Coordinates of C-alpha atoms and ligand atoms in Angstrom, one line a residue:
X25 CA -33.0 12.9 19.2
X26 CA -30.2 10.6 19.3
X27 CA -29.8 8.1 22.4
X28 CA -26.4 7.2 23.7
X29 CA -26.2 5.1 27.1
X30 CA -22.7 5.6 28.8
X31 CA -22.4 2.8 31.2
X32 CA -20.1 4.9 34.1
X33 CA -21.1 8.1 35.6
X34 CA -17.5 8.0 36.7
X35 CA -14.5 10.7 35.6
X36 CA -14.1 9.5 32.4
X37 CA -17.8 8.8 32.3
X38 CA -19.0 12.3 32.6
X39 CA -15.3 14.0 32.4
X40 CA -14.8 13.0 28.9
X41 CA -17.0 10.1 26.7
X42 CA -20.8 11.4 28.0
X43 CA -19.4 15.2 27.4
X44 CA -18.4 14.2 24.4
X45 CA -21.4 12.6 22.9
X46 CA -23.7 15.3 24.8
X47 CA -22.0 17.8 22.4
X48 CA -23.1 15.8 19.3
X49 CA -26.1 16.1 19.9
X50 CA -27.3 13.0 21.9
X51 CA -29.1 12.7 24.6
X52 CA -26.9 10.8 27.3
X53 CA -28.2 8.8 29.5
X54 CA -25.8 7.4 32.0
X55 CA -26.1 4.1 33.3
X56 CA -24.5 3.7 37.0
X57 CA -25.0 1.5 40.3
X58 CA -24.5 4.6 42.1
X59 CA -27.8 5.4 43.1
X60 CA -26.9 9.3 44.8
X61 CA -24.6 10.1 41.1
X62 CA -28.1 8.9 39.4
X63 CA -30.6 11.0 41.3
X64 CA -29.0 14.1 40.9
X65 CA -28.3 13.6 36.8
X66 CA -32.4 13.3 36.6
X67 CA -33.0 16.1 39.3
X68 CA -30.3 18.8 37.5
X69 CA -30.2 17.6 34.1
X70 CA -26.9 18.8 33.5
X71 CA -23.1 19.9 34.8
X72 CA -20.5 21.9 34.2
X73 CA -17.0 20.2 33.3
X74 CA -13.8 22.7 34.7
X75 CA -10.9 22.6 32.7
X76 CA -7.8 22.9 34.4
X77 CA -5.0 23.9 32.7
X78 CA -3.4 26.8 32.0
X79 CA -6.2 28.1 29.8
X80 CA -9.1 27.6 32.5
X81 CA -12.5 27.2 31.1
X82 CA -16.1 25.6 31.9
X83 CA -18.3 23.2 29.6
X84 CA -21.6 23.0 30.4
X85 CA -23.0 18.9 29.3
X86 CA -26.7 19.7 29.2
X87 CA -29.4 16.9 28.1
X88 CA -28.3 14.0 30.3
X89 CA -30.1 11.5 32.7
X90 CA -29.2 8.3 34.8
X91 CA -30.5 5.2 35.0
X92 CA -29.6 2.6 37.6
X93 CA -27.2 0.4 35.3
X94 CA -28.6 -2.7 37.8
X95 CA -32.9 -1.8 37.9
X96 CA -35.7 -2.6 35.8
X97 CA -35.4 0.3 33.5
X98 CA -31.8 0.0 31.8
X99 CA -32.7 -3.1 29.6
X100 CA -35.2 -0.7 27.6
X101 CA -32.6 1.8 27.7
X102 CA -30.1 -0.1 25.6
X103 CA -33.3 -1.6 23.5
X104 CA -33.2 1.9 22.5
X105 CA -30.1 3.6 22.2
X106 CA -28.3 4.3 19.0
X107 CA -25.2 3.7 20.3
X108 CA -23.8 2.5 23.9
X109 CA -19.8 3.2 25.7
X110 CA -18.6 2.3 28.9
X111 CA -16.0 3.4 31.0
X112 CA -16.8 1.4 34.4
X113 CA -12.9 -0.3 34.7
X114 CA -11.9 -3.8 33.1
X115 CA -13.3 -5.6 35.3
X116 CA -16.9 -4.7 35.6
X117 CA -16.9 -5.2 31.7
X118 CA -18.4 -8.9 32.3
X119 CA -21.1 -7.6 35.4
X120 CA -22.4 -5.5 32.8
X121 CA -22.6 -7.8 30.3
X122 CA -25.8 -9.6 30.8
X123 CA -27.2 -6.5 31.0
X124 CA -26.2 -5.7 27.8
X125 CA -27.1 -8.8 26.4
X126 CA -30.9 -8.4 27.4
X127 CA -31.0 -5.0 25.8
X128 CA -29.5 -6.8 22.4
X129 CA -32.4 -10.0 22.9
X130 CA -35.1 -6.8 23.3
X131 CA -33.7 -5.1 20.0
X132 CA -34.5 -7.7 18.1
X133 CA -37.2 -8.7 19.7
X134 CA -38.6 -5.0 18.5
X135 CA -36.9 -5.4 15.1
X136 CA -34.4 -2.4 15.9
X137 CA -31.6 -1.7 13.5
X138 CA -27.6 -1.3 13.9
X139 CA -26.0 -0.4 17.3
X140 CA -22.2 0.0 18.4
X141 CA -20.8 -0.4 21.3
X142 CA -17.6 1.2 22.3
X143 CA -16.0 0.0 25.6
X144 CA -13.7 3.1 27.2
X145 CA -11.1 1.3 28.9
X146 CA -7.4 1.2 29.6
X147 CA -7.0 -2.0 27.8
X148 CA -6.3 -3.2 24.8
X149 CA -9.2 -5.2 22.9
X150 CA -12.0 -3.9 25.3
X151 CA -14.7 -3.9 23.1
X152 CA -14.1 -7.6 22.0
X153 CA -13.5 -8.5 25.5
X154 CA -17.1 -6.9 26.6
X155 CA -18.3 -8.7 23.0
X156 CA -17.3 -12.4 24.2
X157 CA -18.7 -11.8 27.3
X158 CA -22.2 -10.6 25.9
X159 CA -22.5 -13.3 23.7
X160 CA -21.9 -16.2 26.8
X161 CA -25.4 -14.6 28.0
X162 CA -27.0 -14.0 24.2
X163 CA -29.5 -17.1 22.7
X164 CA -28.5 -18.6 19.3
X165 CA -31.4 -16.3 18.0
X166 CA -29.6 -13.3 19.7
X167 CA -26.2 -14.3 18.5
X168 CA -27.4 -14.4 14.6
X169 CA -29.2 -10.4 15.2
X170 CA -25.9 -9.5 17.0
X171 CA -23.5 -10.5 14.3
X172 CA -25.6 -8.7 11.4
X173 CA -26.5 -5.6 13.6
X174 CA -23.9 -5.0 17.1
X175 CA -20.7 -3.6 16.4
X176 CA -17.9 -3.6 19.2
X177 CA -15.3 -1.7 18.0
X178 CA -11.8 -1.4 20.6
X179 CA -10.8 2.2 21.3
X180 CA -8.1 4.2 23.0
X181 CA -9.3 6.9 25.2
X182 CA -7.1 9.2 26.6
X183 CA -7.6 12.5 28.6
X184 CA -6.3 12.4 32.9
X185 CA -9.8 13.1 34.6
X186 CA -8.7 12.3 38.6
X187 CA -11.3 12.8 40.9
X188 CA -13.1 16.3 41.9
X189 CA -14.4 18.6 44.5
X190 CA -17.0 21.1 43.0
X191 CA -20.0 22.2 44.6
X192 CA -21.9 20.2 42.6
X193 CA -21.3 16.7 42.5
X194 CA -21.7 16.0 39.3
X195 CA -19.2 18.6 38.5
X196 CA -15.5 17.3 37.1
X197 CA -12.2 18.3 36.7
X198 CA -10.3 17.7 33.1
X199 CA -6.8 18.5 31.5
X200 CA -7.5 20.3 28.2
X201 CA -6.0 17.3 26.0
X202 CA -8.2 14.5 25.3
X203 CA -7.9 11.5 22.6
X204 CA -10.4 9.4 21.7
X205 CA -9.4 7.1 18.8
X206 CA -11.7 4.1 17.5
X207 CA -11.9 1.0 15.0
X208 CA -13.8 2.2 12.4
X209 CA -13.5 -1.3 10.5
X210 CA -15.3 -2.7 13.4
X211 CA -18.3 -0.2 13.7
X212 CA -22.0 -1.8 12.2
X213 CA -24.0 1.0 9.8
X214 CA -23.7 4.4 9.2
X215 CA -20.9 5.6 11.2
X216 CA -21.4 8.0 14.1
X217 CA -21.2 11.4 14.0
X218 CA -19.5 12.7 17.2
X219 CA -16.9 15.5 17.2
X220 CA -13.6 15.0 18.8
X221 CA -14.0 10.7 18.3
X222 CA -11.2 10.2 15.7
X223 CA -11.4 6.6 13.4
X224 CA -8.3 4.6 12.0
X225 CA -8.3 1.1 11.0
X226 CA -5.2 0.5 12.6
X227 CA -6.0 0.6 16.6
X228 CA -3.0 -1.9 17.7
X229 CA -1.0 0.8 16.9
X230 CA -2.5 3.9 18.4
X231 CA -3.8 1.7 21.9
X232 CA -0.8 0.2 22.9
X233 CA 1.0 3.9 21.9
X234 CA -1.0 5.6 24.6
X235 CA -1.1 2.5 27.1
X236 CA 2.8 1.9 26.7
X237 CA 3.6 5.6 26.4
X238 CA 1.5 7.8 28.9
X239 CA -0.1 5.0 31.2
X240 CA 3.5 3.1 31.7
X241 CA 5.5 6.6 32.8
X242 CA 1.9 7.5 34.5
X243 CA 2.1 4.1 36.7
X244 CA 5.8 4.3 37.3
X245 CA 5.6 8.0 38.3
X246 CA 2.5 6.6 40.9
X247 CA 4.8 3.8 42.4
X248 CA 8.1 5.2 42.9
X249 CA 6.2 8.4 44.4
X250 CA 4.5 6.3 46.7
X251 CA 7.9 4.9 47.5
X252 CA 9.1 7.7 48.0
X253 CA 6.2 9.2 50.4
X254 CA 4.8 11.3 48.0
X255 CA 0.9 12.0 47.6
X256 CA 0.7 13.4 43.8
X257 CA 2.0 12.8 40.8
X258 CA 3.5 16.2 40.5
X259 CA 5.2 16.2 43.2
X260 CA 6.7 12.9 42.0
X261 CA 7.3 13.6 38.6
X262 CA 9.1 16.9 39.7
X263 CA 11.4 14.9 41.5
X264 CA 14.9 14.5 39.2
X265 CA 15.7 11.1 39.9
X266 CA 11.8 9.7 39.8
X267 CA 11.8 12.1 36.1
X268 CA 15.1 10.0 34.8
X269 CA 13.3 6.4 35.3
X270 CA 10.0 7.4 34.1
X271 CA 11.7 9.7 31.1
X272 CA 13.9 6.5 30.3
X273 CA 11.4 4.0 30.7
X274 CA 8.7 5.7 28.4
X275 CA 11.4 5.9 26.0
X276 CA 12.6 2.6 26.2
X277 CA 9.0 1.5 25.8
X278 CA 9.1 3.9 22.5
X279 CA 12.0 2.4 20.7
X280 CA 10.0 -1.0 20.7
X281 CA 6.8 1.0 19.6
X282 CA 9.0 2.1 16.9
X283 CA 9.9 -1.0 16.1
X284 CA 6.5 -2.4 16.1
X285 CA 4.5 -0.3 14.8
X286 CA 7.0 2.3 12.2
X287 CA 6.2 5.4 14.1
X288 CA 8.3 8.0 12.8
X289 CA 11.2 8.6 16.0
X290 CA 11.3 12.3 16.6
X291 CA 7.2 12.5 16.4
X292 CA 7.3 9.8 19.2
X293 CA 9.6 11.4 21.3
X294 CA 7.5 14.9 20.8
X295 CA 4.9 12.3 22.0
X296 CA 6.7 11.7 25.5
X297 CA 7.7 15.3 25.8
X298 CA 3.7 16.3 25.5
X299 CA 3.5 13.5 28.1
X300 CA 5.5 14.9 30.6
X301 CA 4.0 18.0 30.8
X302 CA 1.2 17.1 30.9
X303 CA 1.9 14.7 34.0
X304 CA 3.4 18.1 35.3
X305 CA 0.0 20.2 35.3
X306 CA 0.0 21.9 38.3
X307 CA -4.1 22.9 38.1
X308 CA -4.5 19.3 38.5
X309 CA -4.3 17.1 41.8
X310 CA -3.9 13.6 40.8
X311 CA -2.8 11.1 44.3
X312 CA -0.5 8.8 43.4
X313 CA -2.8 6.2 45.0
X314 CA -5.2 6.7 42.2
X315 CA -2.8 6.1 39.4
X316 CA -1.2 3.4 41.2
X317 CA -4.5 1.6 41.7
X318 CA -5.3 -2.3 41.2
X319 CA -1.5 -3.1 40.9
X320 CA -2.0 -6.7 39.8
X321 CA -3.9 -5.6 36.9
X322 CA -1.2 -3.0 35.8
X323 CA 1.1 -5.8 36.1
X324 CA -0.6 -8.1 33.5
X325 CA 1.5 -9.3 30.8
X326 CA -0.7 -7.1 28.2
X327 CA -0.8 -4.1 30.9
X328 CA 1.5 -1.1 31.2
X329 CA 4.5 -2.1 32.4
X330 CA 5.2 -6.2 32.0
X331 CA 3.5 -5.2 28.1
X332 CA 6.0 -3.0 27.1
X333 CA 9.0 -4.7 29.0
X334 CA 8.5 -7.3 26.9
X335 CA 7.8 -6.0 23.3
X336 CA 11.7 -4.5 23.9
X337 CA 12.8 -7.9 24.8
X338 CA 11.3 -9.1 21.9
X339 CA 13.1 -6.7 19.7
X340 CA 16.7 -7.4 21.7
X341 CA 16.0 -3.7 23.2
X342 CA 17.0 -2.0 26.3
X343 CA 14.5 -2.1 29.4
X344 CA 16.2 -1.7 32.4
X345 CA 14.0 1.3 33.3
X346 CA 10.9 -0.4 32.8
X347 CA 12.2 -3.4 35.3
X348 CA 12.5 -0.8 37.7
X349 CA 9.0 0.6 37.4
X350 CA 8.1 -3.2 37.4
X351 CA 9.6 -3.6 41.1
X352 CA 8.5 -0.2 42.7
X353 CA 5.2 -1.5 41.6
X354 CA 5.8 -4.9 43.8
X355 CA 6.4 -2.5 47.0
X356 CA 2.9 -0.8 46.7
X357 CA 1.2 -1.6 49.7
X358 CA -2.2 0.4 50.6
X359 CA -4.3 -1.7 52.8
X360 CA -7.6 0.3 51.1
X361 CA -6.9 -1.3 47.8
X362 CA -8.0 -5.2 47.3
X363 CA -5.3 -5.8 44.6
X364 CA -2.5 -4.1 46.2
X365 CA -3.7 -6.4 49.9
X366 CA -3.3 -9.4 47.7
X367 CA -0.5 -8.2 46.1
X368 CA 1.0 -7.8 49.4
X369 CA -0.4 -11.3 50.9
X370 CA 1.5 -13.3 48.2
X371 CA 5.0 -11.4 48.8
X372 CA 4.2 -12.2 52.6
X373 CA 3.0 -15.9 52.0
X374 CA 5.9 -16.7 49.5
X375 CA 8.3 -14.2 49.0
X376 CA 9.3 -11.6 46.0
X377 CA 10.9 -14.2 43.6
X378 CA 7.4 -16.4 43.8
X379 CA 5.3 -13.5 43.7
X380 CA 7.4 -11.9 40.6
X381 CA 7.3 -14.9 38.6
X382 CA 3.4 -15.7 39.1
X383 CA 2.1 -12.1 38.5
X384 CA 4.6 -10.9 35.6
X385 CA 5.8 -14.1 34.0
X386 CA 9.0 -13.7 34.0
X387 CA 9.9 -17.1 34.8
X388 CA 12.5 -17.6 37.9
X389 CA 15.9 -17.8 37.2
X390 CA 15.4 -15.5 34.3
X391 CA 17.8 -12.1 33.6
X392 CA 14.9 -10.2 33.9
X393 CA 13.6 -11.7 37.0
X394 CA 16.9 -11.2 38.6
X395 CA 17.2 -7.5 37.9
X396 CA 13.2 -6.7 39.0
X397 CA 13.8 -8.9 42.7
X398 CA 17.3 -7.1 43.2
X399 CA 15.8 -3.6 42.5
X400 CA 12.5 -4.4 44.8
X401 CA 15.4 -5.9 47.2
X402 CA 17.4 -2.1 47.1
X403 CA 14.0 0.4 47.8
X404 CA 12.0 0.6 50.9
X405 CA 9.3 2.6 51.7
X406 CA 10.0 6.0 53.2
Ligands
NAI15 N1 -9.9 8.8 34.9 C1 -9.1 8.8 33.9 O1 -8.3 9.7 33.8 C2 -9.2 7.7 32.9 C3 -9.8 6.5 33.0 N2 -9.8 5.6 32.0 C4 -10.5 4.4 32.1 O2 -11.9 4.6 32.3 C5 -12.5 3.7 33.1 C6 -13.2 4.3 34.2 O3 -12.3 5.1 35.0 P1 -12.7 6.3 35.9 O4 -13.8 7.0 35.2 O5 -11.5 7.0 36.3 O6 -13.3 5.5 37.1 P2 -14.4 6.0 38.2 O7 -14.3 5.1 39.3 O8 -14.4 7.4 38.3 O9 -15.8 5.6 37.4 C7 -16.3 4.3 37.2 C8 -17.8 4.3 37.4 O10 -18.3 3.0 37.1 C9 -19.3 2.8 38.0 N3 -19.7 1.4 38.1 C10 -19.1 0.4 38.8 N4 -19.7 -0.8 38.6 C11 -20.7 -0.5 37.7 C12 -21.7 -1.3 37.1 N5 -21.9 -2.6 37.4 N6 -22.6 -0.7 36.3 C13 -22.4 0.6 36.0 N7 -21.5 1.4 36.5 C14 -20.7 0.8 37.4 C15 -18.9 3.4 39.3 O11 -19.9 3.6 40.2 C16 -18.2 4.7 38.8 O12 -19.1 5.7 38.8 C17 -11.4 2.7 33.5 O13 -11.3 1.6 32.7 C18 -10.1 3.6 33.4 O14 -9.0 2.9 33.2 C19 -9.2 5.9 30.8 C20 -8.6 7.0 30.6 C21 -8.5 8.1 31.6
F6P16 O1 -7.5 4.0 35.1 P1 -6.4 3.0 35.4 O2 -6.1 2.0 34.3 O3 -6.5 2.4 36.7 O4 -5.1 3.8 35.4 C1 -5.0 5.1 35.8 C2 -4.5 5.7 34.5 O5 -5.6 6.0 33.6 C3 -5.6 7.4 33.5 O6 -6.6 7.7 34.4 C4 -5.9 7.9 32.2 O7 -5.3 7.3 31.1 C5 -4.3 7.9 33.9 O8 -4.5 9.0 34.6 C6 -3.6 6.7 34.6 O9 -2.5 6.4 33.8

C-alpha cells in the first residue's frame, strides 16, 4: 500500500488533506508534536469527519497513524513515503525542514525513487518556500538526489475546517466545499492519483484567487467583528454594514484579479457570491479570533489584505474597502495571540503611522497610508 506522511494532525490536517489521501487509498500517517493527537491516531486507527452544512453527513478516514513529527521514528517515515503534505502554518515550514531533509539524505541513501512534496498552506509559493529551506540542511550529495527525484509543487487549498468538539478527539468539523488545486509542472514521476486534488499549470492564478478572494473578506469579516464585539464570523458577516466592506473589498480585490489574471467577470463575482455563503453557514462556529489570528502575518505585503491592496494600485483600481480592512486589522488586540501582542507593542512604542508603514509598506506620507491611519483613527473597540 501507498504511504503518504501529512505533517499536521491539525484541521486541515485530518479535516481535509489526510481525509483526502486516506480515500485514495494511502495509508496516512500523520506526523505531529502533539504527542495526546498521536497516541490516539495509533490506539483508534481512524475517525469520523462531520460535515456541516445543510446536507449533514459523516466520513469515516480509516487506515491512519501518527508519528511524533520531532522523535526517532519520522526520518524513516519520510525515507518511505510515496508522497509527503503539510499543513502545520507558514511558519513551522522551516522547524520541519531538517526533518525533512534527513528523510530525503536516507532515500538516497536506500536508493528510493521519486517523491513530492506538497506544502498546504495559506501562502503563496509554499512548497518552494519549504524546498529552500530543505535544501539549507541537505549535503551537495543530497541536493544532486533531490533535484532529479523531490518534487515541491505550490498548491492552493481551500475548504473552512475551524476547530471541533466531538466525542472523539480526533473527530472534525468541515463545510461541504473543499478545493485543493496543485502545480502539476512541478510534481517529480508518475503523477498521483488522489481524487478531489485537481492539477493546472497555472497556480499564480488560482492561489492568489482564493487567498485575495475568500481569505481577504474572511480576515476582514474576523477584524471588524472583533471591532465590533462579536465572537463569530456569522454573526459578523450578518451584520449589513460589516457585509458592505467585506462585499466591496473582495470585489475590489476581484477587479485586479481580473486584470491580472483574465478571469472571466461574472464567473468571479459567482465566485464571491459562493464565498459569502459560505462565510454565512450557520452549522459552523468559526470565532473571529481564529480567522483573525497572527495579524502581522496577514498583513505581509504578499498576504491577504496589503497583497491585494496593492495589485489594484498597480492597475490604477479602486481599494478603499480593502484600506479599511487593512486598519480594523491594526486595532486587533488579544493578549493570547503573540503576533497580535506585538502588533499591539509597536502601535504603543511608536504610534499607528510608524507601525503602518513598517508592517504594510506603505511608506508614510503616502495616500494610502493616510486613508488606513485616519480609518484606524475613526473605530474603537466596543
Ligand atoms: N483550518 C482551515 O480552515 C484552513 C487552514 N489552512 C492552512 O492550513 C495550515 C494549518 O492550519 P490548521 O489545520 O487550521 O491549524 P491547526 O492549528 O489546527 O493545525 C496545525 C497542526 O500543526 C501541528 N504542528 C505544529 N508544529 C509542528 C511541527 N513542528 N511538526 C508537526 N506538526 C506541528 C500542530 O500541533 C497542529 O496539530 C495553515 O497554514 C492554515 O493557514 C488552509 C485552509 C483552510
Ligand atoms: O489559516 P490562516 O491563514 O491563519 O487564516 C485563517 C483562514 O484560513 C482558513 O482557515 C481557510 O482558508 C479560513 O478559514 C481563514 O480565512
Amino acid at each position: 500500500m501507498k504511504k503518504a506522511i501529512q505533517f499536521g494532525a491539525g484541521n486541515i490536517g485530518r479535516g481535509f488533506i489526510g481525509a483526502l489521501l486516506s480515500q485514495a487509498s494511502y495509508h496516512v500517517v500523520f506526523a505531529d508534536i502533539n504527542e495526546e493527537m498521536i497516541n490516539e491516531l495509533n490506539e483508534k486507527k481512524s475517525y469520523q469527519i462531520h460535515i456541516l452544512d445543510l446536507e449533514q453527513r459523516q466520513e469515516t478516514i480509516s487506515n491512519v497513524s501518527g508519528v511524533l513529527s520531532n522523535g526517532p521514528d519520522i526520518v524513516n517515515e519520510v525515507a518511505e513515503a510515496d508522497i509527503v503534505t503539510t499543513a502545520v502554518g507558514p511558519n513551522v515550514l522551516k522547524i520541519i525542514a531538517s526533518t525533512i531533509a534527513k528523510g530525503i539524505e536516507a532515500r538516497r541513501e536506500a536508493g528510493r525513487g521519486v517523491l513530492n512534496i506538497i506544502a498546504c498552506e495559506n501562502m503563496v509559493g509554499g512548497s518552494k518556500h519549504l524546498e529552500e529551506q530543505v535544501y539549507t540542511h541537505l549535503s551537495e550529495a543530497g541536493k544532486a538526489y533531490a533535484e532529479e527525484n523531490v518534487g515541491f509543487a505550490n498548491c492552493s487549498v481551500d475548504r473552512i475546517v475551524p476547530p471541533y468538539q466531538g466525542e472523539n478527539m480526533l473527530d472534525v468539523g468541515v463545510e461541504s466545499f473543499y478545493e485543493w488545486i496543485v502545480e502539476e509542472p512541478s510534481l517529480k514521476g508518475e503523477v498521483p492519483q488522489i481524487p478531489g486534488m485537481k492539477l493546472t499549470d497555472n497556480l499564480l492564478a488560482y492561489v492568489q484567487r482564493k487567498l485575495f478572494t475568500l481569505n481577504t473578506g474572511h480576515a476582514i469579516t474576523a477584524y471588524l467583528g472583533y471591532l465590533a464585539g462579536m465572537e463569530t464570523i456569522e454573526e459578523a458577516i450578518n451584520n449589513d454594514e460589516i457585509r458592505a466592506v467585506v462585499r466591496q473589498a473582495m470585489e475590489e480585490s476581484g477587479d485586479a484579479l481580473i486584470k491580472k489574471h483574465g478571469f472571466d467577470k461574472e464567473e468571479h463575482y459567482k465566485y464571491i457570491d459562493k464565498i459569502e455563503k459560505r462565510f454565512k453557514n450557520p452549522y459552523i462556529r468559526d470565532e473571529v479570533i481564529r480567522v483573525g489570528r497572527e495579524p502581522l502575518r496577514k498583513l505581509g505585503p504578499a498576504d491577504r489584505l496589503v497583497g491585494p491592496a496593492n495589485m489594484a494600485i498597480q492597475y490604477g483600481l479602486g481599494h478603499v474597502a480593502l484600506l479599511k480592512g487593512i486598519a480594523a486589522a491594526f486595532h486587533y488586540d488579544n493578549p493570547q495571540d503573540p503576533q497580535s501582542k506585538e502588533l499591539q507593542e509597536q502601535i504603543a512604542q511608536n504610534g499607528i503611522e510608524a507601525a503602518v508603514s513598517s508592517v504594510t509598506g506603505f511608506t508614510d506620507g503616502s495616500e494610502d497610508h493616510r486613508i488606513i491611519c485616519e480609518e484606524y483613527a475613526k473605530t474603537s473597540k466596543a
